[in-house]
PDB file of C-alpha atoms in Angstrom:
ATOM      1  CA  MET J 577     138.519  93.228  43.740  1.00 45.00           C
ATOM      2  CA  ILE J 578     135.684  94.552  45.790  1.00 48.00           C
ATOM      3  CA  ARG J 579     132.335  93.760  44.787  1.00 47.00           C
ATOM      4  CA  GLN J 580     130.984  97.280  44.500  1.00 46.00           C
ATOM      5  CA  VAL J 581     132.085  99.739  42.171  1.00 44.00           C
ATOM      6  CA  VAL J 582     130.913 102.746  44.210  1.00 46.00           C
ATOM      7  CA  THR J 583     133.139 101.824  47.170  1.00 54.00           C
ATOM      8  CA  TYR J 584     136.078 101.023  45.172  1.00 74.00           C
ATOM      9  CA  ASP J 585     136.173 104.707  43.916  1.00 83.00           C
ATOM     10  CA  VAL J 586     135.511 105.568  47.634  1.00 89.00           C
ATOM     11  CA  PHE J 587     138.460 103.690  49.010  1.00 91.00           C
ATOM     12  CA  THR J 588     140.840 104.902  46.445  1.00 91.00           C
ATOM     13  CA  VAL J 589     140.034 108.685  47.557  1.00 93.00           C
ATOM     14  CA  LEU J 590     140.680 107.386  51.081  1.00 94.00           C
ATOM     15  CA  ILE J 591     144.030 105.821  50.307  1.00 95.00           C
ATOM     16  CA  VAL J 592     145.000 108.984  48.064  1.00 96.00           C
ATOM     17  CA  VAL J 593     144.193 111.297  51.203  1.00 97.00           C
ATOM     18  CA  GLY J 594     145.895 109.098  53.269  1.00 96.00           C
ATOM     19  CA  LEU J 595     148.923 109.468  50.984  1.00 97.00           C
ATOM     20  CA  ILE J 596     148.722 113.019  51.000  1.00 97.00           C
ATOM     21  CA  LEU J 597     148.371 113.315  54.941  1.00 97.00           C
ATOM     22  CA  VAL J 598     151.769 111.323  54.931  1.00 97.00           C
ATOM     23  CA  ALA J 599     153.599 113.251  52.399  1.00 97.00           C
ATOM     24  CA  LEU J 600     152.527 116.799  54.300  1.00 97.00           C
ATOM     25  CA  SER J 601     153.954 114.958  57.376  1.00 96.00           C
ATOM     26  CA  LYS J 602     157.000 114.345  55.695  1.00 95.00           C
ATOM     27  CA  VAL J 603     157.463 117.673  54.134  1.00 95.00           C
ATOM     28  CA  PHE J 604     156.465 119.834  57.372  1.00 94.00           C
ATOM     29  CA  PHE J 605     158.816 117.601  59.584  1.00 94.00           C
ATOM     30  CA  GLU J 606     161.262 115.865  57.468  1.00 93.00           C
ATOM     31  CA  ARG J 607     163.912 114.956  60.113  1.00 93.00           C
ATOM     32  CA  ARG J 608     161.216 113.512  62.611  1.00 93.00           C
ATOM     33  CA  PHE J 609     159.389 111.492  59.886  1.00 94.00           C
ATOM     34  CA  LYS J 610     162.685 110.051  58.507  1.00 92.00           C
ATOM     35  CA  ASP J 611     163.256 109.141  62.235  1.00 92.00           C
ATOM     36  CA  PHE J 612     159.576 107.980  62.876  1.00 92.00           C
ATOM     37  CA  THR J 613     160.039 105.564  59.971  1.00 91.00           C
ATOM     38  CA  TYR J 614     162.390 103.328  62.104  1.00 89.00           C
ATOM     39  CA  VAL J 615     160.313 103.292  65.367  1.00 87.00           C
ATOM     40  CA  PHE J 616     159.629  99.709  65.079  1.00 82.00           C
ATOM     41  CA  ILE J 617     163.220  98.834  65.163  1.00 81.00           C
ATOM     42  CA  ASN J 618     164.733 101.371  66.676  1.00 78.00           C
ATOM     43  CA  SER J 619     163.808 103.286  70.237  1.00 77.00           C
ATOM     44  CA  THR J 620     165.823 106.714  69.153  1.00 81.00           C
ATOM     45  CA  TYR J 621     162.441 108.396  68.047  1.00 86.00           C
ATOM     46  CA  LEU J 622     160.730 107.945  71.208  1.00 83.00           C
ATOM     47  CA  LYS J 623     163.456 108.665  73.518  1.00 81.00           C
ATOM     48  CA  VAL J 624     164.264 111.992  71.527  1.00 83.00           C
ATOM     49  CA  TYR J 625     160.852 113.362  70.863  1.00 84.00           C
ATOM     50  CA  GLU J 626     159.037 111.994  73.651  1.00 79.00           C
ATOM     51  CA  LYS J 627     160.402 115.223  75.582  1.00 75.00           C
ATOM     52  CA  GLU J 628     159.105 117.579  72.988  1.00 73.00           C
ATOM     53  CA  GLN J 629     155.358 116.357  72.731  1.00 72.00           C
ATOM     54  CA  ARG J 630     152.382 118.482  73.275  1.00 72.00           C
ATOM     55  CA  PHE J 631     148.638 117.980  73.815  1.00 70.00           C
ATOM     56  CA  PHE J 632     148.334 118.389  70.027  1.00 78.00           C
ATOM     57  CA  ASP J 633     150.915 117.570  67.941  1.00 87.00           C
ATOM     58  CA  LEU J 634     150.509 118.448  64.029  1.00 92.00           C
ATOM     59  CA  PHE J 635     152.682 115.585  63.107  1.00 94.00           C
ATOM     60  CA  ASP J 636     150.971 112.766  65.181  1.00 93.00           C
ATOM     61  CA  GLY J 637     147.530 114.515  64.130  1.00 94.00           C
ATOM     62  CA  LEU J 638     148.483 114.247  60.438  1.00 96.00           C
ATOM     63  CA  LEU J 639     149.630 110.698  60.941  1.00 96.00           C
ATOM     64  CA  PHE J 640     146.722 109.651  62.824  1.00 96.00           C
ATOM     65  CA  ALA J 641     144.190 110.751  60.267  1.00 97.00           C
ATOM     66  CA  ASN J 642     145.961 108.506  57.930  1.00 97.00           C
ATOM     67  CA  LEU J 643     145.365 105.574  60.349  1.00 97.00           C
ATOM     68  CA  VAL J 644     141.701 106.514  60.646  1.00 97.00           C
ATOM     69  CA  LEU J 645     141.347 106.329  56.926  1.00 96.00           C
ATOM     70  CA  GLY J 646     143.503 103.348  56.759  1.00 96.00           C
ATOM     71  CA  LEU J 647     141.640 101.271  59.535  1.00 94.00           C
ATOM     72  CA  THR J 648     138.257 102.411  57.916  1.00 94.00           C
ATOM     73  CA  THR J 649     139.586 101.234  54.797  1.00 93.00           C
ATOM     74  CA  PHE J 650     140.725  97.805  56.098  1.00 92.00           C
ATOM     75  CA  CYS J 651     137.544  97.116  57.867  1.00 89.00           C
ATOM     76  CA  CYS J 652     135.307  97.701  55.132  1.00 88.00           C
ATOM     77  CA  VAL J 653     137.215  95.385  52.949  1.00 85.00           C
ATOM     78  CA  SER J 654     137.528  92.968  55.534  1.00 85.00           C
ATOM     79  CA  LEU J 655     133.852  92.652  56.564  1.00 81.00           C
ATOM     80  CA  ASN J 656     133.202  92.606  52.905  1.00 79.00           C
ATOM     81  CA  TYR J 657     134.818  89.359  52.246  1.00 78.00           C
ATOM     82  CA  VAL J 658     134.694  87.560  55.922  1.00 72.00           C
ATOM     83  CA  ASN J 659     131.023  88.433  56.362  1.00 71.00           C
ATOM     84  CA  ASP J 660     128.814  87.675  53.051  1.00 68.00           C
ATOM     85  CA  THR J 661     125.844  89.590  54.381  1.00 67.00           C
ATOM     86  CA  PHE J 662     127.625  92.814  54.756  1.00 69.00           C
ATOM     87  CA  GLU J 663     126.881  95.566  52.459  1.00 75.00           C
ATOM     88  CA  ILE J 664     129.142  98.855  51.922  1.00 78.00           C
ATOM     89  CA  SER J 665     127.591 102.198  51.597  1.00 80.00           C
ATOM     90  CA  TYR J 666     128.611 105.718  51.807  1.00 84.00           C
ATOM     91  CA  ASN J 667     126.836 105.941  55.048  1.00 86.00           C
ATOM     92  CA  ILE J 668     128.780 103.118  56.744  1.00 86.00           C
ATOM     93  CA  VAL J 669     132.100 104.483  55.373  1.00 90.00           C
ATOM     94  CA  LEU J 670     131.537 107.867  57.071  1.00 91.00           C
ATOM     95  CA  LYS J 671     130.190 106.122  60.186  1.00 89.00           C
ATOM     96  CA  LEU J 672     133.259 103.925  60.459  1.00 90.00           C
ATOM     97  CA  ILE J 673     135.568 107.368  59.770  1.00 94.00           C
ATOM     98  CA  ILE J 674     133.614 109.418  62.615  1.00 93.00           C
ATOM     99  CA  GLY J 675     133.526 106.106  64.731  1.00 90.00           C
ATOM    100  CA  ILE J 676     136.945 105.129  65.046  1.00 91.00           C
ATOM    101  CA  ALA J 677     138.235 108.802  65.252  1.00 94.00           C
ATOM    102  CA  ILE J 678     135.790 109.401  68.318  1.00 92.00           C
ATOM    103  CA  PHE J 679     136.747 105.839  69.818  1.00 88.00           C
ATOM    104  CA  PHE J 680     140.723 106.714  69.892  1.00 89.00           C
ATOM    105  CA  ILE J 681     140.472 110.398  70.667  1.00 91.00           C
ATOM    106  CA  PHE J 682     137.981 109.685  73.721  1.00 87.00           C
ATOM    107  CA  LYS J 683     139.878 106.908  74.863  1.00 85.00           C
ATOM    108  CA  THR J 684     143.404 109.032  74.712  1.00 85.00           C
ATOM    109  CA  LEU J 685     141.452 111.966  76.578  1.00 86.00           C
ATOM    110  CA  LEU J 686     140.195 109.659  79.185  1.00 82.00           C
ATOM    111  CA  GLU J 687     143.601 108.204  80.108  1.00 80.00           C
ATOM    112  CA  ARG J 688     144.798 111.596  80.239  1.00 79.00           C
ATOM    113  CA  LEU J 689     141.926 112.544  82.627  1.00 81.00           C
ATOM    114  CA  ILE J 690     142.637 109.339  84.706  1.00 76.00           C
ATOM    115  CA  ALA J 691     146.468 110.226  84.812  1.00 71.00           C
ATOM    116  CA  SER J 692     145.645 113.819  86.188  1.00 74.00           C
ATOM    117  CA  LEU J 693     143.472 112.496  88.721  1.00 74.00           C
ATOM    118  CA  PHE J 694     146.105 110.293  90.266  1.00 67.00           C
ATOM    119  CA  GLU J 695     148.682 112.740  89.621  1.00 66.00           C
ATOM    120  CA  ILE J 696     150.638 110.414  87.264  1.00 65.00           C
ATOM    121  CA  ASP J 697     150.663 112.552  84.499  1.00 67.00           C
ATOM    122  CA  LYS J 698     154.363 112.508  83.526  1.00 67.00           C
ATOM    123  CA  ILE J 699     154.629 108.785  83.666  1.00 67.00           C
ATOM    124  CA  LEU J 700     151.451 108.121  81.490  1.00 74.00           C
ATOM    125  CA  ASP J 701     152.440 110.693  79.153  1.00 75.00           C
ATOM    126  CA  ALA J 702     155.556 108.829  78.108  1.00 77.00           C
ATOM    127  CA  TYR J 703     153.623 105.525  77.757  1.00 78.00           C
ATOM    128  CA  LEU J 704     150.847 107.071  75.704  1.00 82.00           C
ATOM    129  CA  PHE J 705     153.245 108.832  73.425  1.00 84.00           C
ATOM    130  CA  GLN J 706     154.781 105.405  72.990  1.00 85.00           C
ATOM    131  CA  LYS J 707     151.250 103.772  72.035  1.00 84.00           C
ATOM    132  CA  ILE J 708     150.610 106.731  69.599  1.00 88.00           C
ATOM    133  CA  SER J 709     153.668 106.365  68.064  1.00 90.00           C
ATOM    134  CA  TYR J 710     153.202 102.476  67.056  1.00 89.00           C
ATOM    135  CA  LYS J 711     149.753 103.102  66.026  1.00 91.00           C
ATOM    136  CA  ASN J 712     150.683 105.700  63.631  1.00 94.00           C
ATOM    137  CA  PHE J 713     153.235 103.457  62.433  1.00 94.00           C
ATOM    138  CA  LEU J 714     150.543 100.911  61.883  1.00 93.00           C
ATOM    139  CA  GLY J 715     148.733 103.446  59.726  1.00 94.00           C
ATOM    140  CA  LEU J 716     151.638 103.796  57.333  1.00 95.00           C
ATOM    141  CA  LEU J 717     151.440  99.848  56.976  1.00 93.00           C
ATOM    142  CA  LEU J 718     147.823  99.981  56.219  1.00 95.00           C
ATOM    143  CA  ILE J 719     148.663 101.878  53.147  1.00 95.00           C
ATOM    144  CA  PRO J 720     150.578  99.015  51.176  1.00 94.00           C
ATOM    145  CA  ILE J 721     148.081  96.559  52.977  1.00 92.00           C
ATOM    146  CA  ASN J 722     145.065  98.370  51.600  1.00 93.00           C
ATOM    147  CA  ILE J 723     146.367  98.855  48.345  1.00 92.00           C
ATOM    148  CA  ILE J 724     147.640  95.424  47.791  1.00 90.00           C
ATOM    149  CA  LEU J 725     143.955  93.687  48.861  1.00 87.00           C
ATOM    150  CA  LEU J 726     142.045  96.436  46.555  1.00 88.00           C
ATOM    151  CA  PHE J 727     144.503  96.307  43.680  1.00 86.00           C
ATOM    152  CA  GLY J 728     147.186  93.639  43.690  1.00 78.00           C
ATOM    153  CA  ILE J 729     145.035  90.383  44.574  1.00 74.00           C
ATOM    154  CA  THR J 730     141.685  88.973  44.920  1.00 72.00           C
ATOM    155  CA  PRO J 731     141.266  89.014  48.633  1.00 68.00           C
ATOM    156  CA  SER J 732     140.130  85.923  50.412  1.00 74.00           C
ATOM    157  CA  VAL J 733     139.636  85.177  54.119  1.00 78.00           C
ATOM    158  CA  TYR J 734     143.473  83.705  54.365  1.00 82.00           C
ATOM    159  CA  ALA J 735     144.756  86.954  53.049  1.00 83.00           C
ATOM    160  CA  ILE J 736     142.633  89.052  55.422  1.00 85.00           C
ATOM    161  CA  TYR J 737     143.690  86.789  58.574  1.00 85.00           C
ATOM    162  CA  ILE J 738     147.242  87.202  57.273  1.00 88.00           C
ATOM    163  CA  ALA J 739     147.000  91.252  57.253  1.00 88.00           C
ATOM    164  CA  ILE J 740     145.406  91.157  60.479  1.00 87.00           C
ATOM    165  CA  ALA J 741     147.939  88.870  62.008  1.00 88.00           C
ATOM    166  CA  ILE J 742     150.956  91.227  60.800  1.00 87.00           C
ATOM    167  CA  LEU J 743     148.949  94.293  62.198  1.00 86.00           C
ATOM    168  CA  LEU J 744     148.603  92.355  65.656  1.00 85.00           C
ATOM    169  CA  LEU J 745     152.461  91.280  65.743  1.00 86.00           C
ATOM    170  CA  VAL J 746     153.428  95.185  65.150  1.00 83.00           C
ATOM    171  CA  ASN J 747     151.107  96.293  67.864  1.00 80.00           C
ATOM    172  CA  ILE J 748     152.484  93.376  70.285  1.00 82.00           C
ATOM    173  CA  VAL J 749     155.903  94.457  69.500  1.00 81.00           C
ATOM    174  CA  GLY J 750     155.022  98.130  70.662  1.00 77.00           C
ATOM    175  CA  VAL J 751     153.353  96.852  73.762  1.00 74.00           C
ATOM    176  CA  VAL J 752     156.288  94.862  74.869  1.00 77.00           C
ATOM    177  CA  THR J 753     158.368  97.524  74.094  1.00 76.00           C
ATOM    178  CA  SER J 754     156.450 100.197  75.910  1.00 71.00           C
ATOM    179  CA  TYR J 755     156.180  97.382  78.746  1.00 73.00           C
ATOM    180  CA  LYS J 756     159.898  97.065  78.807  1.00 73.00           C
ATOM    181  CA  SER J 757     160.979 100.864  78.758  1.00 71.00           C
ATOM    182  CA  ASN J 758     158.459 101.064  81.989  1.00 69.00           C
ATOM    183  CA  GLN J 759     159.117  97.852  83.382  1.00 72.00           C
ATOM    184  CA  ASN J 760     160.395  98.753  86.819  1.00 72.00           C
ATOM    185  CA  LEU J 761     157.283 101.296  87.454  1.00 66.00           C
ATOM    186  CA  ILE J 762     155.036  98.747  86.382  1.00 65.00           C
ATOM    187  CA  LYS J 763     156.621  96.090  88.812  1.00 70.00           C
ATOM    188  CA  GLN J 764     155.895  98.568  91.500  1.00 69.00           C
ATOM    189  CA  ASN J 765     152.367  99.226  90.541  1.00 65.00           C
ATOM    190  CA  MET J 766     151.108  95.698  89.199  1.00 68.00           C
ATOM    191  CA  PHE J 767     147.601  96.022  90.224  1.00 69.00           C
ATOM    192  CA  TYR J 768     147.196  99.086  88.894  1.00 67.00           C
ATOM    193  CA  PHE J 769     148.644  97.986  85.566  1.00 67.00           C
ATOM    194  CA  ILE J 770     146.272  95.076  85.215  1.00 70.00           C
ATOM    195  CA  LEU J 771     143.572  97.245  86.298  1.00 68.00           C
ATOM    196  CA  TYR J 772     144.617  99.599  83.413  1.00 67.00           C
ATOM    197  CA  LEU J 773     144.719  97.000  80.875  1.00 66.00           C
ATOM    198  CA  CYS J 774     141.461  95.598  81.436  1.00 69.00           C
ATOM    199  CA  THR J 775     139.504  98.674  81.369  1.00 67.00           C
ATOM    200  CA  LEU J 776     141.325 101.173  79.082  1.00 65.00           C
ATOM    201  CA  GLU J 777     142.923  98.540  76.881  1.00 66.00           C
ATOM    202  CA  ILE J 778     141.349  95.270  76.294  1.00 67.00           C
ATOM    203  CA  GLY J 779     137.971  96.277  77.384  1.00 64.00           C
ATOM    204  CA  PRO J 780     137.336  99.417  74.563  1.00 65.00           C
ATOM    205  CA  PHE J 781     138.492  97.303  71.969  1.00 65.00           C
ATOM    206  CA  LEU J 782     136.429  94.203  72.618  1.00 68.00           C
ATOM    207  CA  ILE J 783     133.837  96.793  72.929  1.00 68.00           C
ATOM    208  CA  LEU J 784     134.421  98.161  69.702  1.00 63.00           C
ATOM    209  CA  TYR J 785     134.997  94.888  67.975  1.00 64.00           C
ATOM    210  CA  LYS J 786     131.401  93.286  69.209  1.00 65.00           C
ATOM    211  CA  THR J 787     129.858  96.408  67.976  1.00 63.00           C
ATOM    212  CA  ILE J 788     131.193  96.320  64.466  1.00 58.00           C
ATOM    213  CA  ILE J 789     130.375  92.555  63.947  1.00 59.00           C
ATOM    214  CA  ASP J 790     126.884  93.102  65.311  1.00 61.00           C
ATOM    215  CA  TYR J 791     126.426  96.365  63.286  1.00 54.00           C
TER     216      TYR J 791
END
């Protein structure tokens, strides 16, 4: 169990709110949600709903909010056990929620801006939709993972690393799938693709990781 009772209540609330957000997405978009749950093993969802995407999509918005709450909970629980000097407070939880949300939103807007400048909106929109879908799927996985870490077992460093490995595996599969679906285009623009990976994929996450660890 997590060491501080006050934060235990906070994470319980975050998980419940996340479940409510997922439930709302299922109620309002029943057919789409059903298709979405198979996105990891079936590309039908990506092919069908990629054409219907909008700048702001309520379905993706609800699942994104759940992702932010799930990542906040997972980061706090993980750091609480990996780093003995890390102390959880309401202030840190709030900062993480805001920071993670701003990070992903700003990153997506920056990618769309670059796509617009280079007039590759249609190409990058498809890629971004795939990335967003897989990240939102990670948000679904974080619900049972966080519940197990908080209520099911006494977390250890090994349990945290196993959970991280599962999340990384899903993310890697998503990246590989996106690469395969855009393989011909990437080969034609390999230099720009590598530049994109370094500046907008790998770089921001390294900065975020260092910020969290140093903080």
